[in-house]
Coordinates of C-alpha atoms in Angstrom, one line a residue:
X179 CA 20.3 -13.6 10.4
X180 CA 21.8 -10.5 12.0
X181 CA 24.5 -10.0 9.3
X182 CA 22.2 -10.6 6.6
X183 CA 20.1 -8.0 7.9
X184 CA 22.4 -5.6 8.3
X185 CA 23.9 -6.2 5.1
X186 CA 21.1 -5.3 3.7
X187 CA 20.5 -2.3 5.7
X188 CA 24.0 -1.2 4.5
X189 CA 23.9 -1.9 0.6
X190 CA 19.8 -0.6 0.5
X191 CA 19.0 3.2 0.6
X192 CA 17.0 4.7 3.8
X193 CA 13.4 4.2 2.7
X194 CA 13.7 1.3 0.3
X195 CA 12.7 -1.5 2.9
X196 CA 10.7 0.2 4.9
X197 CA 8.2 1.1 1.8
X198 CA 8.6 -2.2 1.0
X199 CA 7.4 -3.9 4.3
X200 CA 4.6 -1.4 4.6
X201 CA 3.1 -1.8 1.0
X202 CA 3.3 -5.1 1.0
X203 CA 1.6 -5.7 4.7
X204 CA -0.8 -2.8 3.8
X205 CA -2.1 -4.3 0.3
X206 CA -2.0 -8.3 1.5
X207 CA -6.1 -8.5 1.7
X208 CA -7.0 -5.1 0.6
X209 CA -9.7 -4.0 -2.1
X210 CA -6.8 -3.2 -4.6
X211 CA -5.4 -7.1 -4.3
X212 CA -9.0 -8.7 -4.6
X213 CA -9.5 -6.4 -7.9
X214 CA -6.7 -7.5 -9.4
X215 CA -7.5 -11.2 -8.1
X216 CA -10.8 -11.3 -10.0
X217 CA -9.9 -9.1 -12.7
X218 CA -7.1 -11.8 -13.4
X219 CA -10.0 -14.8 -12.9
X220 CA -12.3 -12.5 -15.6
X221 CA -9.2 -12.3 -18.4
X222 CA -5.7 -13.8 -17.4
X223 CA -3.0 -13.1 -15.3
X224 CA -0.7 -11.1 -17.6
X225 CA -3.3 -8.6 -18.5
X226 CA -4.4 -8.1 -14.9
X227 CA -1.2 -7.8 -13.8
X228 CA -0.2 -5.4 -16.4
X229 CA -3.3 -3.1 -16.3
X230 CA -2.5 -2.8 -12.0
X231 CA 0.9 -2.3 -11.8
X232 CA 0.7 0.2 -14.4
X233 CA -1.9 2.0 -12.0
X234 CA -0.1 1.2 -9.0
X235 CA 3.4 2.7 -10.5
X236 CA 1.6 6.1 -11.5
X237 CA -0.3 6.7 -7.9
X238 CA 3.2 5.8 -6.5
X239 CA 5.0 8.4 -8.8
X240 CA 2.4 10.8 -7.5
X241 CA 2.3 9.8 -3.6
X242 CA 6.7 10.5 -3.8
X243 CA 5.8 13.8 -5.5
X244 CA 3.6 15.1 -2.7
X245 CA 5.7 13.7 0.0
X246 CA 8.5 15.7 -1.7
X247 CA 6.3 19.1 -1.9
X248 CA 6.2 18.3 2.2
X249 CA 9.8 18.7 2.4
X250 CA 10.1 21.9 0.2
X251 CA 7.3 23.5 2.6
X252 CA 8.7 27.6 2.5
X253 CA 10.0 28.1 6.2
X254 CA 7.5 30.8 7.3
X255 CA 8.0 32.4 11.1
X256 CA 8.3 30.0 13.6
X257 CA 8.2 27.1 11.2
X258 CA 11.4 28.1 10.7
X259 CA 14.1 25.3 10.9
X260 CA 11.5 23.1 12.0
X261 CA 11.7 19.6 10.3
X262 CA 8.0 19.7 9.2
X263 CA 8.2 17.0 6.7
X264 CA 9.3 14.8 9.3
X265 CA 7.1 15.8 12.0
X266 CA 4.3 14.9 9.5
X267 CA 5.7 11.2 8.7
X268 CA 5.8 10.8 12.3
X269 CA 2.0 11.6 13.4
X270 CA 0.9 9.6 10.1
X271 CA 2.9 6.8 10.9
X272 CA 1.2 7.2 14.9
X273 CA -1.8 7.4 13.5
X274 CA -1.9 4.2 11.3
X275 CA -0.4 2.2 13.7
X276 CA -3.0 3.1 16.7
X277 CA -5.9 2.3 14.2
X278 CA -4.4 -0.8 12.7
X279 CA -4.1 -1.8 16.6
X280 CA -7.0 -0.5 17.6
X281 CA -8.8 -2.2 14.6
X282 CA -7.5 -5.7 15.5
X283 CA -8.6 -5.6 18.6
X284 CA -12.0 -4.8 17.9
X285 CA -12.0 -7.2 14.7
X286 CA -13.4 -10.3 14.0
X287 CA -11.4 -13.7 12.4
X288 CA -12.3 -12.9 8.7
X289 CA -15.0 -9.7 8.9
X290 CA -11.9 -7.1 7.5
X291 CA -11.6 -9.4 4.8
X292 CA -14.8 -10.2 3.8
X293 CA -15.8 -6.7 3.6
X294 CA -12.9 -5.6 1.1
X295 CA -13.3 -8.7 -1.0
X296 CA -17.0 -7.9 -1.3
X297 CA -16.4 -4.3 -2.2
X298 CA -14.0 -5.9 -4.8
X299 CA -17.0 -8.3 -6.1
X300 CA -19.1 -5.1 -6.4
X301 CA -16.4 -3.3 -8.5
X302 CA -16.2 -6.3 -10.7
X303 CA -19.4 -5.9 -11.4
X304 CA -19.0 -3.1 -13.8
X305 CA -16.9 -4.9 -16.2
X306 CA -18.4 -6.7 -19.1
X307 CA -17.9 -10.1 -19.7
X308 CA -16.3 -10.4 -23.0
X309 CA -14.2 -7.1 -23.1
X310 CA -12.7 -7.0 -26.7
X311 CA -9.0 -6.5 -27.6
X312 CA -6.4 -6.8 -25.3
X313 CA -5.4 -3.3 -24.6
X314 CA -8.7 -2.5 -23.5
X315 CA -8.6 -5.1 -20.7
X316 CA -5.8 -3.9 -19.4
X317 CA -7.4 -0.2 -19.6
X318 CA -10.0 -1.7 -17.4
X319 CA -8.1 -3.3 -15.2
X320 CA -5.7 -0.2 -14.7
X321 CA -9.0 1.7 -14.3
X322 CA -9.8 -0.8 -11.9
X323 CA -6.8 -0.3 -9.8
X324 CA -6.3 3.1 -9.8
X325 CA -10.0 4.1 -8.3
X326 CA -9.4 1.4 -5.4
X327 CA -5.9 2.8 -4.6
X328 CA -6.8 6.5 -4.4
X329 CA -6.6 7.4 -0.8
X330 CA -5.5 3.4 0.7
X331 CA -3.3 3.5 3.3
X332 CA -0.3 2.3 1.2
X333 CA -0.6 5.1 -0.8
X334 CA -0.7 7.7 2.0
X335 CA 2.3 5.3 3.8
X336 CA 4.4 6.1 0.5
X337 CA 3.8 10.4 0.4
X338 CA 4.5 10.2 4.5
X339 CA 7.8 8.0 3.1
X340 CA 8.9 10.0 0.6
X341 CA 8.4 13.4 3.2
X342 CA 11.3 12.0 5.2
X343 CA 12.9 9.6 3.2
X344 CA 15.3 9.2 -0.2
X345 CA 11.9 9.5 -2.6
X346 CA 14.0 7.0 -5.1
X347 CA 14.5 4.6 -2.8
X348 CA 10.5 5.0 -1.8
X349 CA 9.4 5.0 -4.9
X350 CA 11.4 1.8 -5.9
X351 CA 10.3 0.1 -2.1
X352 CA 6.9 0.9 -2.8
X353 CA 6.8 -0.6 -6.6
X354 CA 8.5 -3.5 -5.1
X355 CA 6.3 -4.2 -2.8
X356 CA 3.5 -3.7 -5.0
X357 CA 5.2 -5.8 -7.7
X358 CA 5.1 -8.7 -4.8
X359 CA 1.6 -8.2 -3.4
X360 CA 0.3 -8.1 -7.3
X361 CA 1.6 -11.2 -8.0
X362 CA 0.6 -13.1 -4.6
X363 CA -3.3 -11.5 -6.0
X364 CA -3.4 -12.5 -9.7
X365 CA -2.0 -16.4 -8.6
X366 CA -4.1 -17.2 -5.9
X367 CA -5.7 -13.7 -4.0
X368 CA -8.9 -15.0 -4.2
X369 CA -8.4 -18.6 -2.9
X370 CA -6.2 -17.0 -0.6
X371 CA -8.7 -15.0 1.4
X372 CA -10.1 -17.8 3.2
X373 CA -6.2 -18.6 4.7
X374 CA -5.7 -15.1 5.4
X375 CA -5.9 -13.7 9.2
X376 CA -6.8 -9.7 9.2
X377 CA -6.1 -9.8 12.7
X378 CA -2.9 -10.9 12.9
X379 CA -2.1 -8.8 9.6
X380 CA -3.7 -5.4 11.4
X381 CA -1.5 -6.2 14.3
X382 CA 1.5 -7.0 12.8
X383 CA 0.8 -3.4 10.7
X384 CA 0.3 -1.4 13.4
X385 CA 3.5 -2.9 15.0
X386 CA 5.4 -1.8 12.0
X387 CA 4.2 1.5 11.3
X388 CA 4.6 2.4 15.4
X389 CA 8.5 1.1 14.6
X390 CA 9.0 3.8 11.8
X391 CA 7.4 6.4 13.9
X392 CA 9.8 5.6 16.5
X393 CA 12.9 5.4 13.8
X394 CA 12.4 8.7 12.3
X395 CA 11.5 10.4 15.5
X396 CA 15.1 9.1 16.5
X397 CA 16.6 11.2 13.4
X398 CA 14.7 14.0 13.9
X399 CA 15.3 14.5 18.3

């Protein structure tokens, strides 16, 4: 248990596991996973899973580039010195955390998840039935992807990441955790939806993203 743990801690760069945990938890039941869930039902599970990781590695790519331009902020006057970059990770990670606990308190069994798979249903909607040639499916479904994923809290967890963390070791997290979420979608995300708690997930979330705030507050003070 322990050992294993902190083997793993030891042999894994800072940043790696927690982009990991925090993609995975934050894209288990969001709009992006129900996309690629019924995108994967509409063609197969190959091309669905092709077309949104190839989204979901490019809006990663980007969300480590702007957490890097956070930590090459020009020290102006009395931001001199000042560990800005990591001041900003901390209130984002605050933030999420109070709204994810917030959220669950305030939320019902299955209303969180209902509403993102029917936001899912409705992007759907736009795709044709019988999309021809292979490439273009997976256009769509990268397409797909990449609108639901601009501005999720995944995303934002990654740039606040990569502000205070190694951004390879985020970046490679992060596409983990995506890799693992992905695959839970295109098997079984829509059947899943009916097992899954948003409550428990919200609270476990918050938990976790409160925990990071408190790590990289203890590096910076």
């Amino acid at each position: 248990g322990v050992g294993v743990k902190g083997g793993l801690v030891a042999v894994l760069p800072a940043g790696f596991l927690e982009a990991f945990s925090l993609v995975v938890l934050s894209e288990i039941g969001d709009k992006t996973f129900f996309v690629a869930g019924l995108f994967a039902m509409k063609t197969t599970r190959l091309i669905a899973y092709t077309g949104a990781m190839g989204a979901l590695a490019v809006m990663t790519t980007a969300a480590v580039l702007i957490g890097q331009l956070f930590q090459h902020l020009p020290e102006i006057g009395i931001l001199k010195g000042v560990p800005v970059a990591d001041y900003i990770t901390i209130v984002t990670f605050l933030f999420f955390g109070g709204k994810l606990l917030s959220e669950a308190y305030r939320m019902g069994d299955n209303s969180s998840i209902t509403e993102e798979l029917d936001d899912a249903k409705d992007s759907l909607e736009l795709v044709k039935d019988k999309l021809a040639g292979t490439r273009k499916k997976i256009l769509q479904a990268f397409l797909l992807v990449f609108a639901a994923e601009i501005g999720d809290r995944s995303f934002i967890a990654t740039v606040a990441l990569s502000a205070a963390y190694n951004p390879v070791a985020v970046g490679l997290g992060a596409i983990g955790g995506h890799a693992l979420a992905t695959g839970i979608a295109v098997i079984s995300g829509v059947y899943l939806a009916k097992y899954l708690s948003p409550r428990i997930i919200s609270y476990f979330s918050g938990c976790l993203f409160l925990v990071f705030a408190a790590t990289t507050a203890l590096g910076v003070f």
